[in-house]
Amino acid sequence: MKFKSLLLAAFLLSGFKIVFAQEVTNLSLEQAVEMALNNSDQSKISAAQIKTAQAQLNVSRNNQYPDFDISGQYMYLTNADVDLRLDTQESDPEEGEANPAGTPNIDLLLLGQANISLPLFAGFKIKNSIKASENLFKAASFKAKSDDEQLALQTILDYLNLYKADQTIALVKENLKSTQQRVKDFSAMEENGLLARNDLLKAQLQESNVGITLEEAIKNRNILSYKLAVVLKLPENTVINTTNTQFGIIQELNSTDTISRSDLEALHYQEKAAENQIKVAQSNYYPSISLSGGYIALDLNNALTVRNAMNIGVGLSYNLANIFKNKGDVKVAESRVEELKYTLDQASDQVKFQIENSRQEYELELNKFQVYTKSEEQAIENYRIVKDKYDNGLVDTNDLLEADIQQLQAKINLAFSRANITQKYYELLSAKGQLTNQFIQ
């Protein structure tokens, strides 16, 4: 017995540690969205994509600057047979004859070079490459804004689902209490012979079903809280409590709101970049001209020394094969522009549909809210009437339990409708590209 008591105490203590290890955090909807935009992996990916596009732009700009190379060589020569083709004979002042001079021992070579090359003309390739990179950088920036819009909307949906789970748990718990009380009352009545056994079993079955519904709601709430904590980069054991109580307030719609969809802007700049790529491909039809200069210093041991050998000139290169081969590259670039043009047109039509659909969905939720408000009142009054009739023996247990279920469902529908109004309003703002403006001032 003592051993069992110790095990029980250890189990209870471990349970308390698990409970106390959980960190409860109260978050408003605005705080959740702000944390998502600052802390989530998606926001960091978007920031990294912008940095990559900026780095690529810098690479393109660097191509317009000259190249400067410095090289040096030190080489040991073995048994070098060097023919300098110089006059190596010396005159003997006494004999008056010319004698061959000795061949010098050439065993070392020192060579130093410095070269600079500046592109003067490359068929406008560098200029258009820079423009293409600039447009791609703008496209990446707008894509990041579009990703932030989607991230903010998804965070709102997760938060509202968590709110719905909280409301479901609260309402089901309230209903479970009344269901448990009904079972107690029916049990007493059945013991006194005032109630059929079958009616008691029906009440007990409803109690079990409500209990299962509560467990499922708690499980769903835990999953939603965990998912949101992971997205916001909070500790995994964090339990998030929703604090917003203003859901369901009707927001005025402004029909004059400008549409500023960042995803459309991103496609627009991608199209401009593709147009620049056509000119980049066409640049291969032209020759390349560059200005070059250099310096050479050379020391061939015992034979030759060269210093201050400066050189400057102009280089020209032209690949005649590009006249035929480059047509394919130009066609590919032109097809890419045509593809992006149609993609942009399609996306623009989809945005128009999305805005109109979101507007209709929002207005529908407002109408549903009015209906659900009346339905809750009707369900509560219906249950009261059915309960009175049941107490007077005018209806059976099935009618009473059904009225109770209808009352619970009506309350849940109304609670969900409040959150749905907020959800549809933010979806409409997202369709217009104005969502993050509500949270970033």
Short mmCIF file of C-alpha atoms in Angstrom, two decimals:
data_model
loop_
_atom_site.label_atom_id
_atom_site.label_comp_id
_atom_site.label_asym_id
_atom_site.label_seq_id
_atom_site.Cartn_x
_atom_site.Cartn_y
_atom_site.Cartn_z
CA MET A 1 0.00 0.00 0.00
CA LYS A 2 2.82 2.37 0.88
CA PHE A 3 4.50 1.66 -2.48
CA LYS A 4 1.24 2.36 -4.35
CA SER A 5 0.84 5.62 -2.45
CA LEU A 6 4.33 6.68 -3.46
CA LEU A 7 3.61 5.86 -7.11
CA LEU A 8 0.38 7.84 -6.98
CA ALA A 9 2.13 10.82 -5.43
CA ALA A 10 4.89 10.69 -8.07
CA PHE A 11 2.29 10.53 -10.82
CA LEU A 12 0.42 13.52 -9.44
CA LEU A 13 3.63 15.52 -9.09
CA SER A 14 4.64 14.74 -12.68
CA GLY A 15 1.19 15.80 -13.80
CA PHE A 16 1.54 19.09 -11.97
CA LYS A 17 4.93 19.63 -13.61
CA ILE A 18 3.38 19.13 -17.05
CA VAL A 19 0.62 21.58 -16.28
CA PHE A 20 2.96 24.16 -14.83
CA ALA A 21 5.37 23.71 -17.77
CA GLN A 22 2.74 25.11 -20.10
CA GLU A 23 3.00 28.83 -20.71
CA VAL A 24 -0.31 30.63 -21.21
CA THR A 25 -0.18 33.66 -23.50
CA ASN A 26 -3.04 36.05 -24.14
CA LEU A 27 -2.93 37.33 -27.71
CA SER A 28 -5.16 39.72 -29.59
CA LEU A 29 -5.74 39.29 -33.32
CA GLU A 30 -3.58 42.33 -34.05
CA GLN A 31 -0.72 40.98 -31.97
CA ALA A 32 -0.90 37.59 -33.67
CA VAL A 33 -0.70 39.13 -37.15
CA GLU A 34 2.16 41.42 -36.15
CA MET A 35 4.14 38.51 -34.71
CA ALA A 36 3.53 36.44 -37.84
CA LEU A 37 4.81 39.22 -40.09
CA ASN A 38 7.94 39.61 -37.96
CA ASN A 39 8.77 36.12 -36.68
CA SER A 40 7.40 33.47 -39.02
CA ASP A 41 9.53 31.46 -41.43
CA GLN A 42 7.51 32.73 -44.39
CA SER A 43 8.32 36.36 -43.56
CA LYS A 44 12.02 35.48 -43.31
CA ILE A 45 11.90 33.63 -46.63
CA SER A 46 10.38 36.71 -48.27
CA ALA A 47 13.10 38.92 -46.79
CA ALA A 48 15.78 36.51 -48.05
CA GLN A 49 14.29 36.54 -51.56
CA ILE A 50 14.50 40.35 -51.62
CA LYS A 51 18.16 40.20 -50.54
CA THR A 52 18.88 37.67 -53.29
CA ALA A 53 17.29 39.92 -55.93
CA GLN A 54 19.27 42.91 -54.61
CA ALA A 55 22.51 40.93 -54.76
CA GLN A 56 21.73 39.86 -58.33
CA LEU A 57 21.13 43.50 -59.25
CA ASN A 58 24.54 44.43 -57.82
CA VAL A 59 26.15 41.65 -59.88
CA SER A 60 24.58 43.05 -63.06
CA ARG A 61 25.74 46.57 -62.25
CA ASN A 62 29.29 45.37 -61.63
CA ASN A 63 29.53 44.18 -65.23
CA GLN A 64 29.76 47.78 -66.44
CA TYR A 65 33.00 48.36 -64.53
CA PRO A 66 36.44 47.48 -65.92
CA ASP A 67 38.27 44.24 -65.21
CA PHE A 68 41.76 44.58 -63.72
CA ASP A 69 44.10 41.59 -63.63
CA ILE A 70 47.57 41.34 -62.10
CA SER A 71 49.77 38.28 -62.60
CA GLY A 72 53.37 37.34 -61.90
CA GLN A 73 55.53 34.33 -62.71
CA TYR A 74 58.86 33.06 -61.48
CA MET A 75 60.22 30.08 -63.44
CA TYR A 76 63.45 28.11 -63.27
CA LEU A 77 64.68 27.00 -66.67
CA THR A 78 66.74 23.81 -67.15
CA ASN A 79 69.04 23.36 -70.12
CA ALA A 80 67.34 26.15 -72.02
CA ASP A 81 68.42 26.40 -75.65
CA VAL A 82 67.91 30.10 -76.35
CA ASP A 83 68.54 31.66 -79.73
CA LEU A 84 68.40 35.43 -79.18
CA ARG A 85 69.24 36.13 -82.86
CA LEU A 86 71.40 39.03 -81.80
CA ASP A 87 74.95 39.97 -82.91
CA THR A 88 76.94 38.02 -80.30
CA GLN A 89 80.40 38.51 -81.90
CA GLU A 90 83.05 40.74 -80.30
CA SER A 91 86.06 42.32 -82.10
CA ASP A 92 89.59 41.56 -80.87
CA PRO A 93 91.38 44.86 -80.87
CA GLU A 94 94.80 43.17 -81.34
CA GLU A 95 93.85 40.63 -84.00
CA GLY A 96 91.30 42.81 -85.75
CA GLU A 97 89.04 39.79 -86.10
CA ALA A 98 85.62 38.94 -84.73
CA ASN A 99 85.36 36.04 -82.28
CA PRO A 100 82.11 34.41 -81.18
CA ALA A 101 81.02 35.39 -77.69
CA GLY A 102 80.15 32.74 -75.14
CA THR A 103 76.48 31.64 -74.91
CA PRO A 104 74.90 33.09 -71.74
CA ASN A 105 73.57 30.75 -69.03
CA ILE A 106 69.80 31.40 -69.04
CA ASP A 107 68.15 29.59 -66.13
CA LEU A 108 65.59 32.05 -64.67
CA LEU A 109 62.54 33.89 -65.99
CA LEU A 110 60.68 36.64 -64.13
CA LEU A 111 57.46 37.93 -65.68
CA GLY A 112 54.95 40.45 -64.32
CA GLN A 113 51.80 41.72 -66.02
CA ALA A 114 48.93 44.10 -65.27
CA ASN A 115 45.95 44.29 -67.63
CA ILE A 116 42.81 46.39 -67.58
CA SER A 117 39.81 45.97 -69.86
CA LEU A 118 36.79 48.27 -70.10
CA PRO A 119 33.73 47.29 -72.17
CA LEU A 120 32.78 50.11 -74.55
CA PHE A 121 29.96 48.44 -76.45
CA ALA A 122 28.34 45.02 -76.05
CA GLY A 123 25.19 45.41 -78.09
CA PHE A 124 23.43 47.08 -75.11
CA LYS A 125 23.64 43.77 -73.23
CA ILE A 126 24.97 45.27 -70.00
CA LYS A 127 22.45 48.12 -70.01
CA ASN A 128 19.48 45.83 -70.56
CA SER A 129 20.78 43.24 -68.10
CA ILE A 130 20.83 45.93 -65.41
CA LYS A 131 17.28 47.00 -66.30
CA ALA A 132 16.12 43.37 -66.18
CA SER A 133 17.70 42.92 -62.73
CA GLU A 134 16.08 46.14 -61.50
CA ASN A 135 12.66 44.93 -62.64
CA LEU A 136 13.24 41.51 -61.08
CA PHE A 137 14.19 43.22 -57.82
CA LYS A 138 10.93 45.20 -57.89
CA ALA A 139 9.04 42.00 -58.71
CA ALA A 140 10.63 40.25 -55.73
CA SER A 141 9.71 43.16 -53.46
CA PHE A 142 6.07 43.09 -54.53
CA LYS A 143 5.97 39.31 -54.29
CA ALA A 144 7.19 39.60 -50.69
CA LYS A 145 4.34 42.04 -49.98
CA SER A 146 1.89 39.61 -51.55
CA ASP A 147 3.27 36.78 -49.42
CA ASP A 148 2.82 38.99 -46.34
CA GLU A 149 -0.83 39.51 -47.32
CA GLN A 150 -1.37 35.76 -47.54
CA LEU A 151 0.51 35.18 -44.29
CA ALA A 152 -1.60 37.78 -42.48
CA LEU A 153 -4.82 36.27 -43.84
CA GLN A 154 -3.82 32.74 -42.85
CA THR A 155 -2.92 33.93 -39.36
CA ILE A 156 -6.33 35.60 -39.09
CA LEU A 157 -8.05 32.38 -40.16
CA ASP A 158 -6.08 30.34 -37.62
CA TYR A 159 -6.84 32.84 -34.87
CA LEU A 160 -10.56 32.91 -35.69
CA ASN A 161 -10.68 29.11 -35.76
CA LEU A 162 -9.08 29.13 -32.31
CA TYR A 163 -11.72 31.62 -31.19
CA LYS A 164 -14.47 29.37 -32.58
CA ALA A 165 -13.00 26.41 -30.70
CA ASP A 166 -13.04 28.43 -27.47
CA GLN A 167 -16.67 29.38 -28.01
CA THR A 168 -17.59 25.78 -28.81
CA ILE A 169 -15.93 24.52 -25.63
CA ALA A 170 -17.67 27.15 -23.48
CA LEU A 171 -21.12 26.41 -24.96
CA VAL A 172 -20.71 22.63 -24.88
CA LYS A 173 -19.52 22.77 -21.25
CA GLU A 174 -22.61 24.78 -20.36
CA ASN A 175 -24.82 22.29 -22.17
CA LEU A 176 -23.03 19.35 -20.53
CA LYS A 177 -23.86 20.72 -17.08
CA SER A 178 -27.56 20.90 -17.91
CA THR A 179 -27.38 17.44 -19.51
CA GLN A 180 -25.74 15.97 -16.41
CA GLN A 181 -28.37 17.60 -14.20
CA ARG A 182 -31.08 16.13 -16.41
CA VAL A 183 -29.58 12.66 -15.99
CA LYS A 184 -29.59 13.08 -12.22
CA ASP A 185 -33.22 14.20 -12.25
CA PHE A 186 -34.23 11.35 -14.56
CA SER A 187 -32.33 8.84 -12.42
CA ALA A 188 -34.27 9.93 -9.34
CA MET A 189 -37.55 9.81 -11.24
CA GLU A 190 -36.74 6.36 -12.63
CA GLU A 191 -35.95 5.04 -9.15
CA ASN A 192 -39.31 6.29 -7.92
CA GLY A 193 -41.14 4.72 -10.84
CA LEU A 194 -42.02 8.09 -12.39
CA LEU A 195 -39.97 7.65 -15.55
CA ALA A 196 -39.45 4.82 -17.99
CA ARG A 197 -36.03 3.22 -18.11
CA ASN A 198 -35.82 3.94 -21.82
CA ASP A 199 -36.16 7.70 -21.26
CA LEU A 200 -33.31 7.64 -18.74
CA LEU A 201 -31.12 5.79 -21.25
CA LYS A 202 -31.87 8.43 -23.88
CA ALA A 203 -30.77 11.18 -21.49
CA GLN A 204 -27.62 9.26 -20.59
CA LEU A 205 -26.86 8.71 -24.27
CA GLN A 206 -27.17 12.43 -24.92
CA GLU A 207 -24.84 13.12 -21.98
CA SER A 208 -22.25 10.76 -23.49
CA ASN A 209 -22.56 12.39 -26.92
CA VAL A 210 -22.15 15.87 -25.46
CA GLY A 211 -19.11 14.66 -23.52
CA ILE A 212 -17.54 13.27 -26.69
CA THR A 213 -18.28 16.53 -28.49
CA LEU A 214 -16.52 18.41 -25.71
CA GLU A 215 -13.44 16.17 -25.90
CA GLU A 216 -13.25 16.64 -29.67
CA ALA A 217 -13.57 20.40 -29.26
CA ILE A 218 -10.75 20.45 -26.68
CA LYS A 219 -8.57 18.34 -28.99
CA ASN A 220 -9.21 20.70 -31.91
CA ARG A 221 -8.47 23.69 -29.72
CA ASN A 222 -5.14 22.21 -28.61
CA ILE A 223 -4.11 21.53 -32.21
CA LEU A 224 -5.06 25.04 -33.34
CA SER A 225 -3.19 26.61 -30.41
CA TYR A 226 -0.10 24.50 -31.15
CA LYS A 227 -0.18 25.36 -34.86
CA LEU A 228 -0.47 29.08 -34.17
CA ALA A 229 2.34 28.94 -31.60
CA VAL A 230 4.62 27.24 -34.13
CA VAL A 231 3.87 29.83 -36.82
CA LEU A 232 4.50 32.71 -34.40
CA LYS A 233 7.72 31.07 -33.16
CA LEU A 234 6.50 30.80 -29.60
CA PRO A 235 7.61 27.92 -27.35
CA GLU A 236 5.84 24.71 -28.36
CA ASN A 237 4.28 24.33 -24.92
CA THR A 238 2.62 27.75 -25.20
CA VAL A 239 -1.16 27.80 -24.79
CA ILE A 240 -2.65 30.76 -26.67
CA ASN A 241 -5.80 32.40 -25.36
CA THR A 242 -7.82 34.63 -27.68
CA THR A 243 -8.69 38.02 -26.22
CA ASN A 244 -10.76 39.69 -28.92
CA THR A 245 -14.40 40.24 -27.98
CA GLN A 246 -15.38 42.62 -30.79
CA PHE A 247 -15.99 40.02 -33.48
CA GLY A 248 -19.20 40.47 -35.38
CA ILE A 249 -19.11 44.27 -35.43
CA ILE A 250 -20.23 45.46 -38.84
CA GLN A 251 -17.50 47.26 -40.75
CA GLU A 252 -18.43 49.90 -43.29
CA LEU A 253 -17.36 49.04 -46.82
CA ASN A 254 -15.77 51.76 -48.88
CA SER A 255 -16.56 51.21 -52.54
CA THR A 256 -13.86 53.72 -53.52
CA ASP A 257 -11.01 51.71 -51.98
CA THR A 258 -8.15 51.45 -54.42
CA ILE A 259 -7.04 48.00 -55.52
CA SER A 260 -3.32 47.53 -54.95
CA ARG A 261 -2.60 43.86 -55.44
CA SER A 262 1.09 43.24 -54.96
CA ASP A 263 0.93 39.94 -56.84
CA LEU A 264 -0.27 41.79 -59.97
CA GLU A 265 2.54 44.32 -59.58
CA ALA A 266 5.02 41.46 -59.27
CA LEU A 267 3.76 39.94 -62.53
CA HIS A 268 3.91 43.36 -64.20
CA TYR A 269 7.61 43.80 -63.35
CA GLN A 270 8.35 40.20 -64.32
CA GLU A 271 6.88 41.02 -67.72
CA LYS A 272 9.08 44.12 -68.01
CA ALA A 273 12.13 42.07 -67.03
CA ALA A 274 11.26 39.53 -69.72
CA GLU A 275 11.07 42.36 -72.28
CA ASN A 276 14.56 43.43 -71.21
CA GLN A 277 15.73 39.84 -71.71
CA ILE A 278 14.61 40.05 -75.36
CA LYS A 279 17.02 42.95 -75.86
CA VAL A 280 19.72 41.05 -74.00
CA ALA A 281 19.29 38.14 -76.41
CA GLN A 282 19.29 40.49 -79.41
CA SER A 283 22.60 42.00 -78.25
CA ASN A 284 24.41 38.93 -79.58
CA TYR A 285 23.72 40.22 -83.09
CA TYR A 286 26.18 43.06 -82.48
CA PRO A 287 29.98 43.04 -82.08
CA SER A 288 31.68 43.66 -78.75
CA ILE A 289 34.18 46.49 -78.41
CA SER A 290 36.43 47.00 -75.42
CA LEU A 291 39.27 49.28 -74.42
CA SER A 292 42.31 47.52 -73.02
CA GLY A 293 45.63 48.54 -71.53
CA GLY A 294 48.48 46.86 -69.78
CA TYR A 295 51.99 46.81 -68.38
CA ILE A 296 54.64 44.14 -68.76
CA ALA A 297 57.96 43.66 -66.95
CA LEU A 298 60.28 40.79 -67.96
CA ASP A 299 63.70 39.59 -66.84
CA LEU A 300 65.33 36.67 -68.69
CA ASN A 301 68.42 35.99 -66.62
CA ASN A 302 71.73 36.96 -68.34
CA ALA A 303 69.92 37.66 -71.60
CA LEU A 304 67.06 40.15 -71.64
CA THR A 305 65.41 42.72 -69.37
CA VAL A 306 62.22 44.58 -70.31
CA ARG A 307 60.77 47.39 -68.17
CA ASN A 308 57.93 49.89 -68.53
CA ALA A 309 56.42 48.07 -71.50
CA MET A 310 53.07 49.86 -71.56
CA ASN A 311 50.35 48.98 -74.06
CA ILE A 312 46.92 50.35 -74.88
CA GLY A 313 44.45 49.45 -77.57
CA VAL A 314 40.92 48.62 -78.67
CA GLY A 315 39.60 45.09 -79.04
CA LEU A 316 36.80 43.94 -81.34
CA SER A 317 35.07 40.56 -81.31
CA TYR A 318 32.14 39.33 -83.34
CA ASN A 319 30.75 35.81 -83.50
CA LEU A 320 29.21 35.48 -86.95
CA ALA A 321 27.51 32.23 -86.00
CA ASN A 322 25.23 34.18 -83.65
CA ILE A 323 23.41 35.57 -86.67
CA PHE A 324 21.88 32.11 -87.08
CA LYS A 325 22.15 30.56 -83.64
CA ASN A 326 20.75 33.51 -81.65
CA LYS A 327 17.33 33.42 -83.29
CA GLY A 328 16.28 30.61 -80.96
CA ASP A 329 17.25 32.59 -77.84
CA VAL A 330 15.28 35.60 -79.06
CA LYS A 331 12.22 33.44 -79.76
CA VAL A 332 12.40 31.95 -76.26
CA ALA A 333 12.55 35.41 -74.69
CA GLU A 334 9.63 36.64 -76.81
CA SER A 335 7.53 33.59 -75.86
CA ARG A 336 8.27 34.26 -72.19
CA VAL A 337 6.95 37.82 -72.57
CA GLU A 338 3.81 36.57 -74.29
CA GLU A 339 3.26 33.97 -71.56
CA LEU A 340 3.59 36.57 -68.80
CA LYS A 341 1.23 38.93 -70.62
CA TYR A 342 -1.53 36.32 -70.69
CA THR A 343 -0.75 35.31 -67.11
CA LEU A 344 -1.13 38.91 -65.99
CA ASP A 345 -4.44 39.27 -67.86
CA GLN A 346 -5.73 36.05 -66.31
CA ALA A 347 -4.65 37.10 -62.82
CA SER A 348 -6.34 40.50 -63.26
CA ASP A 349 -9.64 38.81 -64.14
CA GLN A 350 -9.29 36.48 -61.16
CA VAL A 351 -8.74 39.45 -58.85
CA LYS A 352 -11.92 41.11 -60.10
CA PHE A 353 -13.86 37.91 -59.44
CA GLN A 354 -12.23 37.47 -56.04
CA ILE A 355 -13.16 41.00 -54.95
CA GLU A 356 -16.77 40.63 -56.05
CA ASN A 357 -17.06 37.18 -54.50
CA SER A 358 -15.58 38.42 -51.21
CA ARG A 359 -18.00 41.34 -51.17
CA GLN A 360 -20.96 39.02 -51.68
CA GLU A 361 -19.67 36.62 -49.02
CA TYR A 362 -19.35 39.46 -46.52
CA GLU A 363 -22.87 40.72 -47.17
CA LEU A 364 -24.17 37.14 -46.90
CA GLU A 365 -22.54 36.74 -43.47
CA LEU A 366 -24.18 39.95 -42.30
CA ASN A 367 -27.56 38.56 -43.34
CA LYS A 368 -26.79 35.21 -41.71
CA PHE A 369 -25.94 36.99 -38.48
CA GLN A 370 -29.40 38.55 -38.38
CA VAL A 371 -30.99 35.16 -39.02
CA TYR A 372 -28.85 33.38 -36.41
CA THR A 373 -29.66 36.06 -33.84
CA LYS A 374 -33.37 35.40 -34.29
CA SER A 375 -32.76 31.63 -34.44
CA GLU A 376 -31.04 31.68 -31.05
CA GLU A 377 -33.95 33.55 -29.51
CA GLN A 378 -36.39 31.13 -31.12
CA ALA A 379 -34.42 28.06 -30.02
CA ILE A 380 -34.22 29.27 -26.41
CA GLU A 381 -37.95 30.03 -26.35
CA ASN A 382 -38.75 26.72 -28.05
CA TYR A 383 -36.79 24.79 -25.43
CA ARG A 384 -38.58 26.65 -22.64
CA ILE A 385 -41.99 25.78 -24.12
CA VAL A 386 -41.06 22.15 -24.76
CA LYS A 387 -39.68 21.86 -21.22
CA ASP A 388 -42.97 23.15 -19.80
CA LYS A 389 -44.92 20.72 -21.94
CA TYR A 390 -42.65 17.87 -20.91
CA ASP A 391 -43.11 18.69 -17.23
CA ASN A 392 -46.87 18.58 -17.85
CA GLY A 393 -46.67 15.30 -19.77
CA LEU A 394 -47.66 16.80 -23.12
CA VAL A 395 -44.50 15.82 -25.04
CA ASP A 396 -42.09 12.92 -24.72
CA THR A 397 -38.38 12.77 -23.95
CA ASN A 398 -37.40 12.79 -27.62
CA ASP A 399 -38.98 16.23 -28.10
CA LEU A 400 -37.18 17.58 -25.03
CA LEU A 401 -33.75 16.29 -26.07
CA GLU A 402 -34.21 17.49 -29.63
CA ALA A 403 -35.15 20.97 -28.43
CA ASP A 404 -32.05 20.99 -26.22
CA ILE A 405 -29.81 20.05 -29.17
CA GLN A 406 -31.41 22.73 -31.34
CA GLN A 407 -30.77 25.31 -28.64
CA LEU A 408 -27.08 24.34 -28.42
CA GLN A 409 -26.68 24.40 -32.19
CA ALA A 410 -28.31 27.82 -32.45
CA LYS A 411 -25.90 29.26 -29.88
CA ILE A 412 -22.90 27.77 -31.69
CA ASN A 413 -24.14 29.10 -35.04
CA LEU A 414 -24.44 32.61 -33.62
CA ALA A 415 -20.97 32.49 -32.04
CA PHE A 416 -19.47 31.24 -35.32
CA SER A 417 -21.31 33.90 -37.29
CA ARG A 418 -19.63 36.66 -35.29
CA ALA A 419 -16.22 35.30 -36.22
CA ASN A 420 -17.27 34.69 -39.84
CA ILE A 421 -18.22 38.35 -40.27
CA THR A 422 -14.71 39.37 -39.25
CA GLN A 423 -13.18 36.67 -41.45
CA LYS A 424 -15.11 37.73 -44.56
CA TYR A 425 -14.29 41.39 -43.95
CA TYR A 426 -10.56 40.66 -43.82
CA GLU A 427 -10.83 38.38 -46.86
CA LEU A 428 -12.35 41.31 -48.76
CA LEU A 429 -9.48 43.55 -47.67
CA SER A 430 -7.03 40.87 -48.79
CA ALA A 431 -8.74 40.64 -52.18
CA LYS A 432 -8.17 44.39 -52.57
CA GLY A 433 -4.58 44.16 -51.36
CA GLN A 434 -5.31 46.32 -48.30
CA LEU A 435 -5.06 43.74 -45.51
CA THR A 436 -1.60 44.38 -44.08
CA ASN A 437 -2.30 48.12 -44.12
CA GLN A 438 -4.78 47.48 -41.30
CA PHE A 439 -2.03 46.10 -39.07
CA ILE A 440 1.10 48.02 -40.17
CA GLN A 441 0.93 51.73 -39.58
#
